[in-house]
C-alpha cells in the first residue's frame, strides 16, 4: 500500500496506480529486464544514485547521473555491450512508499529500498539500502518517474555497482 | 592454498621484477609487514585536500594504511594530522567523519587535546578534595595524540609516520612533480563529492591496474569504442627514478577502425550513444594529453580522465581487501558548463563507472584466480623485462618499476 | 498493496483479497504455525522450492517438491516428528506482489521474498531471497495457491533448508 | 497494503489509514526524525523492545520499556543530549501488516520488521528483525499506537540498540 | 597492526600494571592462552542462577570461556555442570538453550547420559544378533560427559574446569564475600529476563569499564545529570587480596552544581524528565550505598544500580569480540511496586540502556582505537601506580589490580 | 580452543585410527596440508558428469579441493580440465559457471587459450608499430592454462593435479569398481538438477557421516520409520584395500517392530504418510540392495538411495566449512514414471531432504561440539578397532579405514 503523509487526502485509485509503478520498477530490475527500466521514466527525467554523505554535505557527484531517458538507455546498452563484470543477481525490495506532497511539478514520494545481491555460488547478501526521493508525473496517461534519487545509506559500495538500483 | 611458509622463507622468483609471486597478494604476514614498511614508514601518504578543511578547527578523518587519522586545521591555519587514539586508554577521540572542533575531547574520560594534539586537560588530574588524581610526575607533554609530519602542495595534503628525510618535491622527483603540478596548478580546488568502494582484492592490484596501459585498450570496451583511450594514440609511461611513482599519458583518438583495432576485441565500431552529452570532453590542460593517470607511492592515484578529476585513495584492510576512496574535484573557476561536464563524466568513474567498474571487477576476478593458486606466479613481461620509461602503451614497465621498489622496501 | 502489471484493470477488492492471502502465508511461517501453512493451498496444489539455476537450465529437481496439499501436510508432520535440526527462527518478508495475468486456470502473480534466519544466540542473518511464481484460484470462496514456485536466487543454501519458504 | 486476517471484513479506507500510520512510523525512524516518533503514540501508550526469548518464557524485562508518551520523549531527549554512541544510520522496513482483531480496546495488528544498520564507512548490515504486536486506537481523529511491542527474533543485539525500532 | 611476534616474545612494559600494552586486546595467541589459563583453569566461573533450573531435570545452557556447558539439576536436586559434547564423536548433546530432561540423548547415535553426565546406554553396544557392537573392554564409565566442579551460594551457581583448591568463599575472600552477600542474602531470587549483546571489543575492556569509577562521572551524562553516580559522593574502590575481584561503591547525590561538576562536562543542570517514574529509586539494602558494582574474576559482574539487579556474564569469542549476557533479577518477596520499579529502571541498563549503552559504545570505540595501534600502550595512572583500596572514585586502582593478577596468571 | 601448537607437534592418539583427535577438524595448518596432500596430489578427483558438457566447446566450472577448474569438451570430443587462472596475471579466465565456448579469452588483456588450455594469442605480442610487445624469447607453449590429468568411466569425469600412477580402475580397486559400475553401467545419464549447501563443518565429517551405517538407524527417524534403511536388514560395509573408498549396502525392510526397533528410539510405528506417492520405490538395479552409498576418496559420494541417484561433491572451504554440491541424475531410458519418482524421492535428499537434513544438521552440531573442545578425541570403536569389511551395520569400520588412509597420506 502506498501511504500518504499526515493531513493529505488521496484517493485509493491513485494509491493503487502508484503501487503499480513502484512494483513495475522493482520488477524490471529483479527480472534482469533492464530494457524495461528506462520506460518507467519520462524523457527528460533525472536519475541519480548517490551516497547519503554527498547529499548531506551538498556535494553533487553521483555514482550514476542521468539527465534523460536516453542516458538511461545508454547505460543499459553500455552494461549489456561493453562492461566486464562477474555474474550476479540483484533483488530489490521497496518498503514505506509515502506520497508526501502533490505539487504542480508532480507527485513527491519517498520510499525505502534494499537490494540483496547474489554472486555466483555465494550466499545472498545485503548489498545496499537507502531511500528513494521521487517525483512522479502523469506522462500521457501513464505514471512515470520524472525524478528518482536513490540515496544509499552507506558510504561503501561492495566491489561495484553494476546494475542500477 | 598451500601451507604457508614463514615470511622469512619466501623467495622472489629468480626472474626478478618481471615476475610477481602470488603470495604477495595473499600472505597475512606479508600484509603485516607492508603496514609497517610501506604505509608506516617515512613515505609521504596522501591525506586529503586542503579545501576539505578550509577553516581553523575544520577536520576530516582519513585512513593512512590501516591507521585512522584526523586531519585538522589548527587555529593558526596550519594543518595537523593526528592519530585518532587517545593517549589514555586508546579510545578513538574523534567519532565524526568530519566537522569542526575547537579541541578534541575523548568521550571516555574527557582528556582534552588541542588541535595540534597536545594534551590540554585531564579532569580531576589533581584529584578531588585531596584524593586521587594523576601522579605528580605525570607529564602531559608526553601524552599528546601522535602527530604526523605534514606537508602540502597546491592544495593537496600529505603526511608521514616517520621523519621523512626529503621534501614532497624531492620525494616525487622532478618529472612526477611536473605532472602533479599540471592538475594542481595552484588554482583553488572544489570538492564535488565522494565515492567509496570495498574491493575484495589485494591493494597492489589497484596500482598494477592503473600502471598498466596495456589493459586499457583491451578491457575497456566503452573507453575504446569512443576513442577515449587507444593504444594507437601517442602516449607514454613514465616513472620517477625509483619506479615507485608513475604516470600514464594518453591522447584521445577517433572512433575508427585500423590495424590496432584489429587486435582489440573491445572495439565496437557501431556503438553510438543516444544522449551525446555523456561524452563531451573539452581540452582544459596545456598540451594534448587527454588522460593522465598518476600513481603515487604508496596510497594515491591522481586521475585526470578527460574532464573528471579525482583523488583515489587506497586504504588497505587485509591481504585480500582494500577500500578505494574517491574524491572528485574541480576548480573554483570552473564555468557552470565545465562543472556540469565533470558531473556527467563521473558516470565513467567510481564504483558504477562505465569504465572503472571493469577495473574493480577485474580486481575481484584476479584475486579469485590468485587466492587458490598462491603457488603460481604472474608474468609481467609486456614491453620487455626492464624498468624504463616508454613512449607507448604496449608495456608493463611501470608495474615492474613498482615491484622493483616494493622489493627493496620489503626486502624481498 | 498488490500491484498489477501495466495494462490490466483490477478492482481494489481483489487486490485486497490477494494481499490477505500473501500476508497469511508469511504469517503462518513467521509464527512457526506450520500447521496453518498447507491450508493456504488447494488440494491438488504444486509447491516447489528450487534454485534459479535449475529453472534457468530447465532442470526439474527441486529441494521441496510437493504435488498435493497432503504432501505439504506430510512434510510438516515429518519436520515436527522426525527431523533433527538445530533450533532456528525464520522471518519471511514479501515485496513487490504483482498480478501479471488473469487466466482461465487462475490468477498469475509474482513476488519477491526474503527470509531472515536466526540461529540460537546468533545475530539474525539473511538466509535466502528470490522470487515466487504463483497461481492463485478461488477455492470455494477462499483464495488459495494452486501453484507456488519459490525460486531462490543463490545456488547455495546455508547449512539446511528446514522450514518451507 | 494492510492485510486482514481470514474471516474479517474491513473497509479499504481503514486499511489505507493504517498503512499511513505504519509508514509514518518507519519514516520517522528512517529520517532520523526521532522527535516525530512519540507523536505516533497515545499519551498513555506502552512501548517495549523485547527479545522473543523473554516473551516466550514470560519474562517481563524489556530493553526499552516505556509506559507513556512522555517516557518516549524522555528517551529521545536522553539520546540526543546525553548518550555517547558511534554514528550510525538505521533503516527500518515493515512487511506483512495484518489486522487480526477489532476489539473494544482498539485494533490489534501484527507486522514483521527488519532494521538495517550502517556504521560509518562500513557496508550496511541487517541489524535486527522481528515482529510488532500492536494495538492502534483512534485518538481524536488520528490513528495512534496505544501499544507497540517490538519482539525481536535474536537473543543478540549487535553492540548496542541506540535508536528505537 | 605490526607483524605479530610470537607470544613468547611479548614483553610487558617496564612500568608494570599501570601500563597495558595494546596487544593484550588483539593478539590471537594471547586470546588462546586466556581460554586455557583464565577461563579453563581452576577458577570459579559464574554459570547461572539456581532459580533458573528449579526442578530436577531442569537445564540451561551457559558459556564458560568459549565452552558450551549445560547446567542441570539432578534427580537428587544437586546441580551438575556438564560440557555439551558427546563422548562418542563430539556432537553437542543438548540443542535446546533451556528445558527439562530426564536424560541427555545425543541425537547422532543416541548415546544416553544421565543428568550427572554418566554414560547410561549405547544403542547396539552388544551388537545385533552377534554382529558388531562396542569392544568388550569398552568402559562406559570412562566416556561420560565432562563434568565440572560445581559450587553455589545463596542461589548463584559457579563451576570450574579444574579442581579448585579453595571454596568459593575463600576464592572470593572475606571482603568480596560481604558485598556478594549484600545482594545475595539468601532470599529467593526471581529472574525478570535476559538481554544479550555482542560487543566488538576484547572482553577485558568490559572489566576495565566496570572497575573504572573515573569514567562514570565523565562519560555517563544521564547518570551524572540525575545524580545517580557522582564522583563527589562518598565512595570506595575495594579489591580482594589478589586484585582479581573488585567492587565499586557509590552513593546517590543531588542534581546540583559544585566544584566537581565544574570538571564534569557531562553535567547538564537544566535537564529534566517528563515522566519522573523512570527515576524513582528506593533504598532497599542496608547501608547508604546506592550503587555497588562487583567484578568477579573471570567472567562475572554483579550489578546493583539503584533497584536494577543483574548478573552480567562475559562470554569471550575471540580477541576482538565478546558477548555480554545479562540476567535481570529481583526477589520473590518484591512488592508489585518494586517489581515495576526494577522493570522501569532496566531502561538504564542493557544494550539499550540510557547509561550502559555509553559503555558498550565506549568499548567499540576503544577497540577501534586499539586495533590499528597495537604497538601503543594504555596509561593507567589515575590515583597513582599502586594497587590499593581507595575511599574515593578518582582512581584506576582496580584496573591495575586486575592486570596485576592477569599478568601472574598469564605469565606476562 | 587451546593455543594451537605447530602442526609438526601434533600427535595422533596412541589408540590409532579408532580415535580421531578433534584438531583434525579445526587446525588451519592441517587444512592447508590437506589441500596439498589430499586434494592436490595424484588422486583422482570427481569433476562432473560427461553429459553436462555433451558437445565440443561445452564447459562447466567445478571446484577440486579449493581450486577452480573448468571442464571443457575439446573440439575432438575429449574432455579437458583446466585450472581457471590466466597464465599472464592470474585472473579467472572463465567467469560463467557453464556455457559453450570456442576458446577462452581472459577479460583483462585478452590472452586467448584454446579448449585444451594452450595459449593461442596475445594481443600486441609483437608490439604496435615496432614498439613494445612481449620479449622475443617468450614461449607461449610455456604459458598455457594448467591442464590436469583426466580420465572418465561410463560418463563420470575425474581429474588429478598430479601424474597418477594408476588408472581410475586400479585406483578404485576391483570391489569398488563393481559397485561403481552398478550405477554407472554405461547407460546414458541425464542430469535432473543441482542443489548446493554450505555446511559449517569440516569436510571430513561428511565422509564420516556416509561411512557410518550405525547412525542411519538411529538418527534418521523418517528413514527408519518407513523401513527405508534398517540396521536389522542384511547389509554390508566394504572398503578397498587402502580403506580410502567404501560402500554401505543395505536393503529395505518393513515398517515393523522387533528386537532391533526396541533399541531404536527413532522408530515411530504409528506414523503414516497422507500422500503415499512420496515413498513409492521401485527396484531398478540387479540384486536386492536398495541403498548403496559409495564414498570415493577424496571428494565424492555416489548416492543410490532407492530411486534417487546423485553425485555429492565435497568442496572444502576451510577447516570449518565446506560446500556439498549435489548433481541429481537419472538415465536417458527412464520411463516417465521413473523420472517422476526420482523427482519425488528427491524430497528425501539435498539441503531440505527429509532424511539428509538430519545429516547436515548433525554436522553443524558436531562441529559446534568440536570447535570448543579441540583438545578432546572422538571414539570410533563401534564394531571393534580393526579396519575390516563387515556384513552388517553395527560398525564404524569404514571411518577407521578412512583415517587409516588419511594418516598415511598426511603423515600423522
Ligand atoms: S580513554 Fe580517552 S580519556 Fe580515557
Ligand atoms: S556423537 Fe553422540 S552418539 Fe555418536
Ligand atoms: S591477466 Fe589474463 S590476459 Fe592479463
Ligand atoms: Fe582500467
Ligand atoms: Fe560505565
Ligand atoms: Fe545420514
mmCIF file with all atom_site columns, C-alpha atoms in Angstrom, chain F residues 249-390:
data_model
loop_
_atom_site.group_PDB
_atom_site.id
_atom_site.type_symbol
_atom_site.label_atom_id
_atom_site.label_alt_id
_atom_site.label_comp_id
_atom_site.label_asym_id
_atom_site.label_entity_id
_atom_site.label_seq_id
_atom_site.pdbx_PDB_ins_code
_atom_site.Cartn_x
_atom_site.Cartn_y
_atom_site.Cartn_z
_atom_site.occupancy
_atom_site.B_iso_or_equiv
_atom_site.pdbx_formal_charge
_atom_site.auth_seq_id
_atom_site.auth_comp_id
_atom_site.auth_asym_id
_atom_site.auth_atom_id
_atom_site.pdbx_PDB_model_num
ATOM 1   C CA . UNK F 1 249 ? 24.933 -51.563 1.221   1.00 0.00 ? 249 UNK F CA 1
ATOM 2   C CA . UNK F 1 250 ? 21.510 -52.025 2.680   1.00 0.00 ? 250 UNK F CA 1
ATOM 3   C CA . UNK F 1 251 ? 18.117 -53.480 1.952   1.00 0.00 ? 251 UNK F CA 1
ATOM 4   C CA . UNK F 1 252 ? 14.679 -52.225 2.544   1.00 0.00 ? 252 UNK F CA 1
ATOM 5   C CA . UNK F 1 253 ? 12.714 -53.648 5.429   1.00 0.00 ? 253 UNK F CA 1
ATOM 6   C CA . UNK F 1 254 ? 9.160  -53.439 6.603   1.00 0.00 ? 254 UNK F CA 1
ATOM 7   C CA . UNK F 1 255 ? 7.742  -50.854 8.999   1.00 0.00 ? 255 UNK F CA 1
ATOM 8   C CA . UNK F 1 256 ? 7.581  -53.405 11.779  1.00 0.00 ? 256 UNK F CA 1
ATOM 9   C CA . UNK F 1 257 ? 8.511  -53.680 15.417  1.00 0.00 ? 257 UNK F CA 1
ATOM 10  C CA . UNK F 1 258 ? 11.127 -56.169 16.566  1.00 0.00 ? 258 UNK F CA 1
ATOM 11  C CA . UNK F 1 259 ? 14.117 -56.619 18.836  1.00 0.00 ? 259 UNK F CA 1
ATOM 12  C CA . UNK F 1 260 ? 16.093 -54.066 16.805  1.00 0.00 ? 260 UNK F CA 1
ATOM 13  C CA . UNK F 1 261 ? 13.475 -51.368 16.875  1.00 0.00 ? 261 UNK F CA 1
ATOM 14  C CA . UNK F 1 262 ? 13.482 -51.722 20.621  1.00 0.00 ? 262 UNK F CA 1
ATOM 15  C CA . UNK F 1 263 ? 16.912 -50.123 20.592  1.00 0.00 ? 263 UNK F CA 1
ATOM 16  C CA . UNK F 1 264 ? 15.914 -47.536 18.015  1.00 0.00 ? 264 UNK F CA 1
ATOM 17  C CA . UNK F 1 265 ? 14.275 -44.536 19.529  1.00 0.00 ? 265 UNK F CA 1
ATOM 18  C CA . UNK F 1 266 ? 13.879 -43.278 16.019  1.00 0.00 ? 266 UNK F CA 1
ATOM 19  C CA . UNK F 1 267 ? 11.300 -45.845 15.142  1.00 0.00 ? 267 UNK F CA 1
ATOM 20  C CA . UNK F 1 268 ? 7.765  -44.423 15.128  1.00 0.00 ? 268 UNK F CA 1
ATOM 21  C CA . UNK F 1 269 ? 5.414  -47.289 14.398  1.00 0.00 ? 269 UNK F CA 1
ATOM 22  C CA . UNK F 1 270 ? 2.264  -45.189 14.038  1.00 0.00 ? 270 UNK F CA 1
ATOM 23  C CA . UNK F 1 271 ? 3.448  -42.653 11.522  1.00 0.00 ? 271 UNK F CA 1
ATOM 24  C CA . UNK F 1 272 ? 1.825  -42.780 8.078   1.00 0.00 ? 272 UNK F CA 1
ATOM 25  C CA . UNK F 1 273 ? 2.012  -40.568 5.026   1.00 0.00 ? 273 UNK F CA 1
ATOM 26  C CA . UNK F 1 274 ? -1.047 -38.755 3.681   1.00 0.00 ? 274 UNK F CA 1
ATOM 27  C CA . UNK F 1 275 ? 0.270  -38.885 0.160   1.00 0.00 ? 275 UNK F CA 1
ATOM 28  C CA . UNK F 1 276 ? 1.867  -42.255 -0.423  1.00 0.00 ? 276 UNK F CA 1
ATOM 29  C CA . UNK F 1 277 ? 3.478  -41.160 -3.676  1.00 0.00 ? 277 UNK F CA 1
ATOM 30  C CA . UNK F 1 278 ? 6.383  -39.716 -1.735  1.00 0.00 ? 278 UNK F CA 1
ATOM 31  C CA . UNK F 1 279 ? 7.555  -43.240 -0.978  1.00 0.00 ? 279 UNK F CA 1
ATOM 32  C CA . UNK F 1 280 ? 7.000  -45.485 -3.897  1.00 0.00 ? 280 UNK F CA 1
ATOM 33  C CA . UNK F 1 281 ? 10.399 -47.033 -4.541  1.00 0.00 ? 281 UNK F CA 1
ATOM 34  C CA . UNK F 1 282 ? 10.867 -49.485 -7.359  1.00 0.00 ? 282 UNK F CA 1
ATOM 35  C CA . UNK F 1 283 ? 13.705 -51.942 -7.677  1.00 0.00 ? 283 UNK F CA 1
ATOM 36  C CA . UNK F 1 284 ? 15.850 -50.965 -10.621 1.00 0.00 ? 284 UNK F CA 1
ATOM 37  C CA . UNK F 1 285 ? 19.282 -52.470 -10.041 1.00 0.00 ? 285 UNK F CA 1
ATOM 38  C CA . UNK F 1 286 ? 20.360 -56.115 -10.042 1.00 0.00 ? 286 UNK F CA 1
ATOM 39  C CA . UNK F 1 287 ? 20.482 -57.703 -6.631  1.00 0.00 ? 287 UNK F CA 1
ATOM 40  C CA . UNK F 1 288 ? 18.347 -56.878 -3.648  1.00 0.00 ? 288 UNK F CA 1
ATOM 41  C CA . UNK F 1 289 ? 20.292 -53.923 -2.248  1.00 0.00 ? 289 UNK F CA 1
ATOM 42  C CA . UNK F 1 290 ? 18.055 -50.867 -2.093  1.00 0.00 ? 290 UNK F CA 1
ATOM 43  C CA . UNK F 1 291 ? 20.623 -48.431 -0.794  1.00 0.00 ? 291 UNK F CA 1
ATOM 44  C CA . UNK F 1 292 ? 24.225 -48.245 -1.888  1.00 0.00 ? 292 UNK F CA 1
ATOM 45  C CA . UNK F 1 293 ? 26.217 -45.266 -0.720  1.00 0.00 ? 293 UNK F CA 1
ATOM 46  C CA . UNK F 1 294 ? 29.728 -45.162 -2.088  1.00 0.00 ? 294 UNK F CA 1
ATOM 47  C CA . UNK F 1 295 ? 32.394 -42.819 -0.757  1.00 0.00 ? 295 UNK F CA 1
ATOM 48  C CA . UNK F 1 296 ? 35.318 -42.242 -3.083  1.00 0.00 ? 296 UNK F CA 1
ATOM 49  C CA . UNK F 1 297 ? 38.433 -40.551 -1.834  1.00 0.00 ? 297 UNK F CA 1
ATOM 50  C CA . UNK F 1 298 ? 38.849 -37.646 -1.749  1.00 0.00 ? 298 UNK F CA 1
ATOM 51  C CA . UNK F 1 299 ? 35.781 -35.716 -2.880  1.00 0.00 ? 299 UNK F CA 1
ATOM 52  C CA . UNK F 1 300 ? 32.868 -37.863 -3.994  1.00 0.00 ? 300 UNK F CA 1
ATOM 53  C CA . UNK F 1 301 ? 29.838 -39.645 -2.663  1.00 0.00 ? 301 UNK F CA 1
ATOM 54  C CA . UNK F 1 302 ? 27.765 -41.666 -5.105  1.00 0.00 ? 302 UNK F CA 1
ATOM 55  C CA . UNK F 1 303 ? 24.274 -41.931 -3.727  1.00 0.00 ? 303 UNK F CA 1
ATOM 56  C CA . UNK F 1 304 ? 21.780 -44.592 -4.701  1.00 0.00 ? 304 UNK F CA 1
ATOM 57  C CA . UNK F 1 305 ? 19.014 -44.325 -2.154  1.00 0.00 ? 305 UNK F CA 1
ATOM 58  C CA . UNK F 1 306 ? 16.019 -46.173 -3.579  1.00 0.00 ? 306 UNK F CA 1
ATOM 59  C CA . UNK F 1 307 ? 15.480 -44.331 -6.839  1.00 0.00 ? 307 UNK F CA 1
ATOM 60  C CA . UNK F 1 308 ? 17.302 -41.109 -6.106  1.00 0.00 ? 308 UNK F CA 1
ATOM 61  C CA . UNK F 1 309 ? 20.673 -41.062 -7.712  1.00 0.00 ? 309 UNK F CA 1
ATOM 62  C CA . UNK F 1 310 ? 23.081 -38.254 -7.010  1.00 0.00 ? 310 UNK F CA 1
ATOM 63  C CA . UNK F 1 311 ? 26.715 -37.306 -7.103  1.00 0.00 ? 311 UNK F CA 1
ATOM 64  C CA . UNK F 1 312 ? 27.627 -35.433 -3.960  1.00 0.00 ? 312 UNK F CA 1
ATOM 65  C CA . UNK F 1 313 ? 30.797 -33.467 -4.486  1.00 0.00 ? 313 UNK F CA 1
ATOM 66  C CA . UNK F 1 314 ? 32.709 -32.206 -1.472  1.00 0.00 ? 314 UNK F CA 1
ATOM 67  C CA . UNK F 1 315 ? 34.271 -28.764 -1.850  1.00 0.00 ? 315 UNK F CA 1
ATOM 68  C CA . UNK F 1 316 ? 36.287 -27.782 1.227   1.00 0.00 ? 316 UNK F CA 1
ATOM 69  C CA . UNK F 1 317 ? 36.482 -24.072 2.068   1.00 0.00 ? 317 UNK F CA 1
ATOM 70  C CA . UNK F 1 318 ? 38.420 -24.008 5.284   1.00 0.00 ? 318 UNK F CA 1
ATOM 71  C CA . UNK F 1 319 ? 38.862 -26.174 8.339   1.00 0.00 ? 319 UNK F CA 1
ATOM 72  C CA . UNK F 1 320 ? 35.359 -25.310 9.478   1.00 0.00 ? 320 UNK F CA 1
ATOM 73  C CA . UNK F 1 321 ? 33.245 -25.270 6.343   1.00 0.00 ? 321 UNK F CA 1
ATOM 74  C CA . UNK F 1 322 ? 32.673 -26.978 3.040   1.00 0.00 ? 322 UNK F CA 1
ATOM 75  C CA . UNK F 1 323 ? 30.168 -26.956 0.230   1.00 0.00 ? 323 UNK F CA 1
ATOM 76  C CA . UNK F 1 324 ? 28.240 -30.037 -0.659  1.00 0.00 ? 324 UNK F CA 1
ATOM 77  C CA . UNK F 1 325 ? 27.306 -29.876 -4.340  1.00 0.00 ? 325 UNK F CA 1
ATOM 78  C CA . UNK F 1 326 ? 24.622 -32.316 -5.444  1.00 0.00 ? 326 UNK F CA 1
ATOM 79  C CA . UNK F 1 327 ? 24.009 -33.419 -9.010  1.00 0.00 ? 327 UNK F CA 1
ATOM 80  C CA . UNK F 1 328 ? 20.838 -35.475 -9.301  1.00 0.00 ? 328 UNK F CA 1
ATOM 81  C CA . UNK F 1 329 ? 20.630 -37.707 -12.309 1.00 0.00 ? 329 UNK F CA 1
ATOM 82  C CA . UNK F 1 330 ? 18.723 -40.464 -13.999 1.00 0.00 ? 330 UNK F CA 1
ATOM 83  C CA . UNK F 1 331 ? 19.071 -42.431 -17.194 1.00 0.00 ? 331 UNK F CA 1
ATOM 84  C CA . UNK F 1 332 ? 18.087 -41.475 -20.700 1.00 0.00 ? 332 UNK F CA 1
ATOM 85  C CA . UNK F 1 333 ? 15.905 -44.570 -20.852 1.00 0.00 ? 333 UNK F CA 1
ATOM 86  C CA . UNK F 1 334 ? 13.930 -43.775 -17.693 1.00 0.00 ? 334 UNK F CA 1
ATOM 87  C CA . UNK F 1 335 ? 10.206 -44.117 -18.105 1.00 0.00 ? 335 UNK F CA 1
ATOM 88  C CA . UNK F 1 336 ? 8.141  -41.021 -17.350 1.00 0.00 ? 336 UNK F CA 1
ATOM 89  C CA . UNK F 1 337 ? 7.025  -42.732 -14.145 1.00 0.00 ? 337 UNK F CA 1
ATOM 90  C CA . UNK F 1 338 ? 10.595 -43.410 -13.061 1.00 0.00 ? 338 UNK F CA 1
ATOM 91  C CA . UNK F 1 339 ? 11.536 -39.829 -13.913 1.00 0.00 ? 339 UNK F CA 1
ATOM 92  C CA . UNK F 1 340 ? 8.710  -38.527 -11.759 1.00 0.00 ? 340 UNK F CA 1
ATOM 93  C CA . UNK F 1 341 ? 9.619  -40.971 -8.996  1.00 0.00 ? 341 UNK F CA 1
ATOM 94  C CA . UNK F 1 342 ? 13.175 -39.670 -8.897  1.00 0.00 ? 342 UNK F CA 1
ATOM 95  C CA . UNK F 1 343 ? 11.914 -36.110 -8.567  1.00 0.00 ? 343 UNK F CA 1
ATOM 96  C CA . UNK F 1 344 ? 9.568  -37.051 -5.770  1.00 0.00 ? 344 UNK F CA 1
ATOM 97  C CA . UNK F 1 345 ? 12.145 -39.049 -3.863  1.00 0.00 ? 345 UNK F CA 1
ATOM 98  C CA . UNK F 1 346 ? 14.491 -36.087 -4.112  1.00 0.00 ? 346 UNK F CA 1
ATOM 99  C CA . UNK F 1 347 ? 12.335 -34.724 -1.282  1.00 0.00 ? 347 UNK F CA 1
ATOM 100 C CA . UNK F 1 348 ? 14.355 -37.003 0.970   1.00 0.00 ? 348 UNK F CA 1
ATOM 101 C CA . UNK F 1 349 ? 17.729 -35.720 -0.158  1.00 0.00 ? 349 UNK F CA 1
ATOM 102 C CA . UNK F 1 350 ? 19.541 -32.419 -0.515  1.00 0.00 ? 350 UNK F CA 1
ATOM 103 C CA . UNK F 1 351 ? 19.573 -29.420 1.812   1.00 0.00 ? 351 UNK F CA 1
ATOM 104 C CA . UNK F 1 352 ? 15.859 -29.805 2.525   1.00 0.00 ? 352 UNK F CA 1
ATOM 105 C CA . UNK F 1 353 ? 15.804 -33.577 2.389   1.00 0.00 ? 353 UNK F CA 1
ATOM 106 C CA . UNK F 1 354 ? 13.617 -35.244 4.943   1.00 0.00 ? 354 UNK F CA 1
ATOM 107 C CA . UNK F 1 355 ? 16.487 -37.613 5.542   1.00 0.00 ? 355 UNK F CA 1
ATOM 108 C CA . UNK F 1 356 ? 19.619 -35.714 4.640   1.00 0.00 ? 356 UNK F CA 1
ATOM 109 C CA . UNK F 1 357 ? 18.817 -32.560 6.526   1.00 0.00 ? 357 UNK F CA 1
ATOM 110 C CA . UNK F 1 358 ? 19.333 -34.614 9.648   1.00 0.00 ? 358 UNK F CA 1
ATOM 111 C CA . UNK F 1 359 ? 22.868 -35.148 8.410   1.00 0.00 ? 359 UNK F CA 1
ATOM 112 C CA . UNK F 1 360 ? 23.712 -31.557 7.575   1.00 0.00 ? 360 UNK F CA 1
ATOM 113 C CA . UNK F 1 361 ? 22.360 -30.517 10.947  1.00 0.00 ? 361 UNK F CA 1
ATOM 114 C CA . UNK F 1 362 ? 24.305 -33.318 12.629  1.00 0.00 ? 362 UNK F CA 1
ATOM 115 C CA . UNK F 1 363 ? 27.470 -31.972 11.045  1.00 0.00 ? 363 UNK F CA 1
ATOM 116 C CA . UNK F 1 364 ? 26.676 -28.459 12.241  1.00 0.00 ? 364 UNK F CA 1
ATOM 117 C CA . UNK F 1 365 ? 26.114 -29.757 15.762  1.00 0.00 ? 365 UNK F CA 1
ATOM 118 C CA . UNK F 1 366 ? 29.211 -31.940 15.649  1.00 0.00 ? 366 UNK F CA 1
ATOM 119 C CA . UNK F 1 367 ? 31.441 -29.087 14.598  1.00 0.00 ? 367 UNK F CA 1
ATOM 120 C CA . UNK F 1 368 ? 29.887 -26.966 17.357  1.00 0.00 ? 368 UNK F CA 1
ATOM 121 C CA . UNK F 1 369 ? 30.856 -29.624 19.861  1.00 0.00 ? 369 UNK F CA 1
ATOM 122 C CA . UNK F 1 370 ? 34.308 -29.939 18.359  1.00 0.00 ? 370 UNK F CA 1
ATOM 123 C CA . UNK F 1 371 ? 35.138 -26.267 17.991  1.00 0.00 ? 371 UNK F CA 1
ATOM 124 C CA . UNK F 1 372 ? 35.467 -25.544 21.643  1.00 0.00 ? 372 UNK F CA 1
ATOM 125 C CA . UNK F 1 373 ? 36.811 -28.927 22.593  1.00 0.00 ? 373 UNK F CA 1
ATOM 126 C CA . UNK F 1 374 ? 39.657 -29.397 20.204  1.00 0.00 ? 374 UNK F CA 1
ATOM 127 C CA . UNK F 1 375 ? 41.740 -30.969 22.908  1.00 0.00 ? 375 UNK F CA 1
ATOM 128 C CA . UNK F 1 376 ? 39.313 -33.888 23.035  1.00 0.00 ? 376 UNK F CA 1
ATOM 129 C CA . UNK F 1 377 ? 39.172 -37.047 20.985  1.00 0.00 ? 377 UNK F CA 1
ATOM 130 C CA . UNK F 1 378 ? 36.439 -38.914 19.157  1.00 0.00 ? 378 UNK F CA 1
ATOM 131 C CA . UNK F 1 379 ? 35.960 -42.587 19.914  1.00 0.00 ? 379 UNK F CA 1
ATOM 132 C CA . UNK F 1 380 ? 35.415 -44.752 16.846  1.00 0.00 ? 380 UNK F CA 1
ATOM 133 C CA . UNK F 1 381 ? 35.143 -48.212 18.312  1.00 0.00 ? 381 UNK F CA 1
ATOM 134 C CA . UNK F 1 382 ? 31.775 -49.453 17.187  1.00 0.00 ? 382 UNK F CA 1
ATOM 135 C CA . UNK F 1 383 ? 32.397 -52.838 15.623  1.00 0.00 ? 383 UNK F CA 1
ATOM 136 C CA . UNK F 1 384 ? 35.835 -53.069 17.174  1.00 0.00 ? 384 UNK F CA 1
ATOM 137 C CA . UNK F 1 385 ? 39.067 -51.285 16.451  1.00 0.00 ? 385 UNK F CA 1
ATOM 138 C CA . UNK F 1 386 ? 40.100 -53.001 13.242  1.00 0.00 ? 386 UNK F CA 1
ATOM 139 C CA . UNK F 1 387 ? 39.684 -51.983 9.631   1.00 0.00 ? 387 UNK F CA 1
ATOM 140 C CA . UNK F 1 388 ? 37.850 -54.905 8.076   1.00 0.00 ? 388 UNK F CA 1
ATOM 141 C CA . UNK F 1 389 ? 34.879 -55.390 5.807   1.00 0.00 ? 389 UNK F CA 1
ATOM 142 C CA . UNK F 1 390 ? 31.731 -56.300 7.677   1.00 0.00 ? 390 UNK F CA 1
#
